[in-house]
CSV table of C-alpha atoms in Angstrom, one decimal:
chain,number,residue,atom,x,y,z
D,558,MET,CA,0.0,0.0,0.0
D,559,ALA,CA,1.4,3.4,-0.9
D,560,ALA,CA,1.9,6.0,1.9
D,561,SER,CA,-1.0,8.3,2.6
D,562,ASN,CA,-0.8,11.7,0.9
D,563,SER,CA,-1.3,13.3,4.3
D,564,GLU,CA,1.9,11.9,5.7
D,565,SER,CA,5.5,12.7,5.0
D,566,ALA,CA,7.0,9.8,3.1
D,567,ASP,CA,10.3,10.0,5.1
D,568,GLN,CA,8.4,9.4,8.3
D,569,VAL,CA,6.1,6.5,7.7
D,570,GLY,CA,6.8,2.9,8.7
D,571,ILE,CA,5.1,-0.4,9.7
D,572,ARG,CA,5.2,-3.4,11.9
D,573,VAL,CA,6.6,-6.6,10.4
D,574,ASP,CA,3.5,-8.6,10.9
D,575,ASN,CA,1.2,-6.0,9.4
D,576,ALA,CA,3.0,-4.8,6.4
D,577,GLU,CA,0.0,-3.0,4.8
D,578,ASN,CA,-0.1,-0.4,7.5
D,579,GLN,CA,2.2,2.6,6.8
D,580,ASP,CA,1.3,4.9,9.7
D,581,ASP,CA,4.7,5.0,11.6
D,582,HIS,CA,6.6,8.2,12.2
D,583,THR,CA,9.9,9.0,13.8
D,584,ASP,CA,10.1,11.1,16.9
D,585,ALA,CA,12.8,13.4,15.4
D,586,LEU,CA,12.3,17.0,14.4
D,587,GLY,CA,9.7,16.2,11.7
D,588,SER,CA,12.0,15.3,8.8
D,589,SER,CA,15.0,13.0,8.1
D,590,GLY,CA,17.2,16.1,7.7
D,591,GLY,CA,18.2,16.3,11.4
D,592,SER,CA,17.8,19.5,13.4
D,593,ALA,CA,15.8,21.2,10.6
D,594,GLY,CA,17.1,24.7,11.5
D,595,VAL,CA,17.4,24.2,15.2
D,596,THR,CA,20.8,25.2,16.5
D,597,THR,CA,22.2,23.8,19.7
D,598,VAL,CA,25.1,25.5,21.4
D,599,SER,CA,27.0,23.6,24.1
D,600,SER,CA,30.4,23.3,25.5
D,601,HIS,CA,32.7,20.3,24.9
D,602,ASN,CA,31.5,17.2,26.6
D,603,PRO,CA,34.3,14.6,26.9
D,604,TYR,CA,31.8,11.9,28.1
D,605,GLY,CA,29.2,12.3,25.3
D,606,SER,CA,25.6,13.5,25.5
D,607,GLY,CA,23.8,10.3,26.4
D,608,ALA,CA,22.6,9.2,29.9
D,609,ILE,CA,26.1,8.2,31.0
D,610,GLY,CA,27.7,11.4,29.6
D,611,GLN,CA,25.0,13.5,31.3
D,612,LEU,CA,25.7,11.7,34.6
D,613,ALA,CA,29.4,12.3,34.3
D,614,ASN,CA,29.1,16.0,33.4
D,615,GLY,CA,25.8,16.9,34.9
D,616,TYR,CA,24.3,18.1,38.0
D,617,SER,CA,26.9,18.7,40.7
D,618,SER,CA,28.2,21.5,42.9
D,619,PRO,CA,31.5,22.0,44.9
D,620,SER,CA,29.6,21.5,48.1
D,621,MET,CA,29.0,17.9,47.3
D,622,SER,CA,32.6,17.1,48.0
D,623,TYR,CA,32.4,17.9,51.7
D,624,LYS,CA,28.7,18.1,52.6
D,625,LYS,CA,27.6,15.1,54.7
D,626,ASN,CA,24.3,13.7,53.4
D,627,VAL,CA,22.3,11.3,55.5
D,628,ALA,CA,19.2,9.3,54.6
D,629,LYS,CA,17.1,6.6,56.2
D,630,MET,CA,18.3,3.0,55.4
D,631,VAL,CA,15.4,1.4,53.6
D,632,THR,CA,17.1,-1.8,52.5
D,633,ASP,CA,19.7,-4.0,54.2
D,634,ARG,CA,23.2,-3.4,52.9
D,635,HIS,CA,23.6,-6.6,50.9
D,636,ALA,CA,20.0,-7.3,50.2
D,637,ALA,CA,19.5,-8.9,46.8
D,638,GLU,CA,16.2,-7.1,46.0
D,639,TYR,CA,14.8,-3.6,46.6
D,640,ASN,CA,12.3,-3.2,49.4
D,641,MET,CA,9.0,-3.0,47.6
D,642,ARG,CA,6.9,-3.5,50.7
D,643,HIS,CA,6.1,0.1,51.5
D,644,LYS,CA,2.6,1.4,51.8
D,645,ASN,CA,2.6,2.9,48.3
D,646,ARG,CA,4.2,1.9,45.0
D,647,GLY,CA,4.9,5.6,44.3
D,648,MET,CA,4.3,8.4,41.9
D,649,ALA,CA,4.3,7.9,38.1
D,650,LEU,CA,4.5,11.1,36.1
D,651,ILE,CA,3.8,10.9,32.4
D,652,PHE,CA,4.7,13.9,30.2
D,653,ASN,CA,2.8,13.5,27.0
D,654,HIS,CA,3.8,15.8,24.2
D,655,GLU,CA,1.6,15.9,21.1
D,656,HIS,CA,1.7,19.5,19.8
D,657,PHE,CA,4.6,22.0,19.9
D,658,GLU,CA,5.2,25.7,19.6
D,659,VAL,CA,8.6,25.0,17.9
D,660,PRO,CA,7.9,25.6,14.2
D,661,THR,CA,10.1,22.7,13.0
D,662,LEU,CA,8.3,20.1,15.2
D,663,LYS,CA,5.3,18.2,13.8
D,664,SER,CA,2.5,17.0,16.0
D,665,ARG,CA,3.0,13.5,17.3
D,666,ALA,CA,0.0,11.5,16.1
D,667,GLY,CA,-0.3,8.3,18.1
D,668,THR,CA,1.2,9.5,21.3
D,669,ASN,CA,-2.1,9.6,23.1
D,670,VAL,CA,-2.4,5.8,22.5
D,671,ASP,CA,1.0,5.4,24.1
D,672,CYS,CA,-0.1,7.5,27.1
D,673,GLU,CA,-3.4,5.7,27.6
D,674,ASN,CA,-1.7,2.3,27.4
D,675,LEU,CA,1.1,3.3,29.7
D,676,THR,CA,-1.3,4.8,32.2
D,677,ARG,CA,-3.4,1.6,32.3
D,678,VAL,CA,-0.4,-0.8,32.9
D,679,LEU,CA,1.2,1.5,35.5
D,680,LYS,CA,-2.1,1.6,37.5
D,681,GLN,CA,-2.2,-2.2,37.3
D,682,LEU,CA,1.2,-2.1,38.9
D,683,ASP,CA,-0.2,0.0,41.7
D,684,PHE,CA,1.4,3.3,40.7
D,685,GLU,CA,-0.3,6.7,41.4
D,686,VAL,CA,-0.3,8.0,37.9
D,687,THR,CA,-0.6,11.6,36.8
D,688,VAL,CA,-0.5,12.7,33.2
D,689,TYR,CA,0.7,16.1,32.0
D,690,LYS,CA,-0.1,17.1,28.5
D,691,ASP,CA,1.9,19.5,26.2
D,692,CYS,CA,3.7,21.2,29.0
D,693,ARG,CA,6.2,24.0,28.5
D,694,TYR,CA,9.6,23.6,30.0
D,695,LYS,CA,9.1,25.8,33.0
D,696,ASP,CA,5.9,23.8,33.9
D,697,ILE,CA,7.8,20.5,33.6
D,698,LEU,CA,10.5,21.8,36.0
D,699,ARG,CA,7.9,23.1,38.4
D,700,THR,CA,6.2,19.7,38.4
D,701,ILE,CA,9.4,17.8,38.9
D,702,GLU,CA,10.7,20.1,41.6
D,703,TYR,CA,7.4,19.7,43.5
D,704,ALA,CA,7.5,15.9,43.1
D,705,ALA,CA,11.0,15.7,44.4
D,706,SER,CA,10.1,17.9,47.4
D,707,GLN,CA,7.4,15.5,48.6
D,708,ASN,CA,7.9,12.9,51.3
D,709,HIS,CA,8.4,9.5,49.7
D,710,SER,CA,9.1,7.6,52.9
D,711,ASP,CA,6.0,5.4,52.3
D,712,SER,CA,6.7,4.8,48.6
D,713,ASP,CA,8.7,2.0,46.9
D,714,CYS,CA,10.0,4.1,44.0
D,715,ILE,CA,9.2,6.8,41.5
D,716,LEU,CA,8.7,6.6,37.7
D,717,VAL,CA,8.9,9.4,35.1
D,718,ALA,CA,7.9,8.8,31.4
D,719,ILE,CA,8.5,11.4,28.7
D,720,LEU,CA,6.8,11.0,25.3
D,721,SER,CA,8.1,13.6,22.9
D,722,HIS,CA,10.4,14.6,20.0
D,723,GLY,CA,14.1,14.6,20.6
D,724,GLU,CA,17.6,14.8,19.2
D,725,MET,CA,21.1,13.8,20.4
D,726,GLY,CA,21.2,14.6,24.1
D,727,TYR,CA,18.0,16.6,24.1
D,728,ILE,CA,14.2,16.2,24.7
D,729,TYR,CA,11.6,18.7,23.6
D,730,ALA,CA,9.0,20.4,25.8
D,731,LYS,CA,6.2,22.2,24.1
D,732,ASP,CA,8.3,25.4,23.7
D,733,THR,CA,12.0,24.4,23.8
D,734,GLN,CA,14.5,21.6,24.2
D,735,TYR,CA,16.2,20.5,27.4
D,736,LYS,CA,18.5,17.9,28.8
D,737,LEU,CA,17.2,14.9,30.7
D,738,GLU,CA,19.7,15.6,33.5
D,739,ASN,CA,17.6,18.7,34.2
D,740,ILE,CA,14.9,16.3,35.3
D,741,TRP,CA,16.6,13.4,37.0
D,742,SER,CA,19.0,15.6,39.0
D,743,PHE,CA,16.2,16.6,41.3
D,744,PHE,CA,15.9,12.9,42.5
D,745,THR,CA,19.5,12.2,43.4
D,746,ALA,CA,20.0,10.8,46.9
D,747,ASN,CA,21.4,14.1,48.2
D,748,HIS,CA,18.5,16.2,46.8
D,749,CYS,CA,15.7,13.8,47.5
D,750,PRO,CA,16.7,11.8,50.6
D,751,THR,CA,13.3,10.0,51.0
D,752,LEU,CA,14.1,8.3,47.7
D,753,ALA,CA,17.7,7.4,48.6
D,754,GLY,CA,18.2,3.7,48.1
D,755,LYS,CA,15.0,3.4,46.1
D,756,PRO,CA,14.5,2.8,42.4
D,757,LYS,CA,14.1,5.9,40.2
D,758,LEU,CA,12.9,4.9,36.8
D,759,PHE,CA,12.8,7.0,33.6
D,760,PHE,CA,11.3,5.9,30.3
D,761,ILE,CA,12.0,8.2,27.3
D,762,GLN,CA,10.1,7.8,24.0
D,763,ALA,CA,12.0,10.2,21.7
D,764,CYS,CA,14.5,10.2,18.9
D,765,GLN,CA,18.2,10.6,19.8
D,766,GLY,CA,19.3,11.6,16.3
D,767,ASP,CA,18.6,11.2,12.6
D,768,ARG,CA,20.6,8.1,11.8
D,769,LEU,CA,18.9,4.9,10.5
D,770,ASP,CA,19.4,1.3,11.4
D,771,GLY,CA,19.2,-0.9,8.4
D,772,GLY,CA,19.6,-4.1,10.4
D,773,VAL,CA,21.3,-7.4,9.5
D,774,THR,CA,19.6,-10.4,8.1
D,775,MET,CA,20.1,-13.5,10.3
D,776,GLN,CA,20.1,-16.8,8.4
D,777,ARG,CA,19.7,-20.2,10.0
D,778,SER,CA,22.9,-22.3,9.7
D,779,HIS,CA,22.7,-25.8,8.1
D,780,THR,CA,24.3,-27.2,11.2
D,781,GLU,CA,23.7,-26.1,14.8
D,782,THR,CA,25.3,-27.0,18.1
D,783,ASP,CA,24.0,-27.1,21.2
D,784,GLY,CA,29.0,-8.2,56.0
D,785,ASP,CA,26.7,-7.2,58.6
D,786,SER,CA,23.4,-5.9,57.1
D,787,SER,CA,22.5,-4.0,60.3
D,788,MET,CA,25.4,-1.5,59.9
D,789,SER,CA,24.9,1.8,58.2
D,790,TYR,CA,26.5,2.2,54.8
D,791,LYS,CA,27.0,4.9,52.1
D,792,ILE,CA,25.7,4.9,48.6
D,793,PRO,CA,26.6,7.1,45.6
D,794,VAL,CA,24.2,9.9,45.0
D,795,HIS,CA,23.6,8.7,41.4
D,796,ALA,CA,22.8,5.1,42.5
D,797,ASP,CA,19.5,3.4,41.9
D,798,PHE,CA,18.5,5.2,38.6
D,799,LEU,CA,17.3,3.4,35.5
D,800,ILE,CA,17.0,5.3,32.2
D,801,ALA,CA,15.3,3.4,29.3
D,802,TYR,CA,15.5,5.2,26.0
D,803,SER,CA,13.5,4.1,23.0
D,804,THR,CA,16.5,4.0,20.8
D,805,VAL,CA,20.3,4.3,20.9
D,806,PRO,CA,22.1,7.6,20.8
D,807,GLY,CA,22.2,9.2,17.3
D,808,PHE,CA,19.2,7.2,15.9
D,809,TYR,CA,15.6,7.6,15.0
D,810,SER,CA,12.8,6.3,17.2
D,811,TRP,CA,9.7,5.1,15.3
D,812,ARG,CA,6.0,5.8,16.1
D,813,ASN,CA,2.8,4.4,14.5
D,814,THR,CA,0.1,7.0,14.2
D,815,THR,CA,-2.6,4.5,15.2
D,816,ARG,CA,-0.9,2.0,17.5
D,817,GLY,CA,1.6,4.2,19.2
D,818,SER,CA,5.4,4.0,19.3
D,819,TRP,CA,7.2,0.7,18.8
D,820,PHE,CA,8.9,1.1,22.2
D,821,MET,CA,5.8,2.0,24.2
D,822,GLN,CA,3.8,-0.8,22.5
D,823,SER,CA,6.5,-3.3,23.5
D,824,LEU,CA,7.0,-1.8,27.1
D,825,CYS,CA,3.3,-1.8,27.8
D,826,ALA,CA,2.8,-5.3,26.5
D,827,GLU,CA,5.6,-6.7,28.6
D,828,LEU,CA,4.4,-4.7,31.8
D,829,ALA,CA,0.9,-6.0,31.3
D,830,ALA,CA,2.0,-9.6,30.8
D,831,ASN,CA,5.0,-9.9,33.1
D,832,GLY,CA,5.1,-6.7,35.2
D,833,LYS,CA,4.7,-8.6,38.5
D,834,ARG,CA,6.5,-11.8,37.4
D,835,LEU,CA,9.8,-10.7,36.0
D,836,ASP,CA,12.4,-8.3,37.5
D,837,ILE,CA,12.6,-5.0,35.6
D,838,LEU,CA,15.9,-5.7,33.8
D,839,THR,CA,14.8,-9.1,32.5
D,840,LEU,CA,11.5,-7.5,31.4
D,841,LEU,CA,13.3,-4.7,29.6
D,842,THR,CA,15.5,-7.3,27.8
D,843,PHE,CA,12.2,-8.7,26.3
D,844,VAL,CA,11.1,-5.2,25.5
D,845,CYS,CA,14.3,-4.8,23.5
D,846,GLN,CA,13.6,-8.2,21.8
D,847,ARG,CA,10.1,-7.2,20.8
D,848,VAL,CA,11.3,-3.9,19.3
D,849,ALA,CA,14.2,-5.5,17.5
D,850,VAL,CA,12.4,-8.5,16.1
D,851,ASP,CA,8.7,-7.6,15.7
D,852,PHE,CA,9.0,-4.2,14.0
D,853,GLU,CA,10.4,-2.8,10.7
D,854,SER,CA,9.6,0.3,8.7
D,855,CYS,CA,8.0,-0.1,5.3
D,856,THR,CA,8.4,2.9,3.0
D,857,PRO,CA,9.0,1.4,-0.5
D,858,ASP,CA,8.4,4.8,-2.1
D,859,THR,CA,11.3,6.2,0.1
D,860,PRO,CA,14.1,3.6,-0.2
D,861,GLU,CA,16.4,5.2,2.3
D,862,MET,CA,13.7,4.9,5.1
D,863,HIS,CA,12.5,1.4,3.9
D,864,GLN,CA,13.0,-1.7,6.1
D,865,GLN,CA,14.7,0.1,8.9
D,866,LYS,CA,15.0,-1.3,12.5
D,867,GLN,CA,15.2,0.1,16.0
D,868,ILE,CA,16.7,-1.1,19.4
D,869,PRO,CA,16.1,0.5,22.8
D,870,CYS,CA,18.9,1.6,25.0
D,871,ILE,CA,18.9,0.8,28.7
D,872,THR,CA,21.2,2.6,31.1
D,873,THR,CA,21.1,1.2,34.6
D,874,MET,CA,22.5,2.3,37.9
D,875,LEU,CA,20.3,-0.1,39.9
D,876,THR,CA,22.1,-1.9,42.7
D,877,ARG,CA,19.5,-4.6,43.4
D,878,ILE,CA,16.9,-6.7,41.6
D,879,LEU,CA,13.6,-4.9,41.2
D,880,HIS,CA,10.3,-6.7,41.3
D,881,PHE,CA,6.9,-5.0,41.2
D,882,THR,CA,5.5,-7.3,43.9
D,883,ASP,CA,1.8,-7.4,44.7
D,884,LYS,CA,0.6,-4.8,47.2
D,885,GLN,CA,-1.2,-6.3,50.2
D,886,MET,CA,-4.8,-5.1,50.2
D,887,VAL,CA,-6.1,-3.8,53.5
D,888,PRO,CA,-9.3,-5.8,54.5
D,889,ALA,CA,-12.6,-3.8,54.6
D,890,GLY,CA,-13.2,-2.2,58.0
D,891,ARG,CA,-9.6,-2.0,59.0
D,892,VAL,CA,-7.6,1.2,59.0
């Protein structure tokens, strides 16, 4: 089937098992030409602009070298798993961006499907979900700063999801671009002590560049072969973060205008099926598998965009196994 006249041919794609649908777009700047007139000025960054680079170069101050930070111990020193037995699972903040004030950015058709699906599965995992639609950057910062200032003592963790356009090292709010470090830096152990030692999860659906992944065809071979946990301890301020990007640095991220993005489709499917059965890193491995194996663009009229692939990129600073265990329901009549 030819691409719809209402779509840009360099942005449509499909899922492998439904090759007649050509409603996929990339979460870049609206074209395959990269920044499309948007200029980014930044100083030299020896560590790169991805999650690791932003951690290495990001939010810090001279006082961090001598200020003594103390937080309540929520998990035994050598416990294998995070303590997920608090009263609440925790906040889940979803920033859903569909329309933009930046002239070069197209509306993200299909993002509301992602948002609805993610909201549903996170509620099934006992998160307190709040959705923020088409926020300007100052409103995002205000929301994040407020969330970080709350008392999370009775919560297992916190989760932030951002659905938007992006480019290398940057994500777009409604009105401007920003670095992810401007968001997660509020939740480091020294700035948000009631989340110290607890998982801080970030899921980012956005392009990280304008490069394409043509993939490699795999062919079957003709022959196959077969201390004391009660003592206090110190943790790094950047410990216990997990940042899951929909694609690797420098590459496109694909989004279907009717089904939602490849990454969010896969993440929601895995969370719904295995969210309380598998630990988060095992689950995200299968998310990567779904995106890598089950999806492929189909733009025969635009050969350079045809039969392209995608693979998510997971950056983890988790220090324990994370399971979303069942919450114990309080019997009726008891407080």
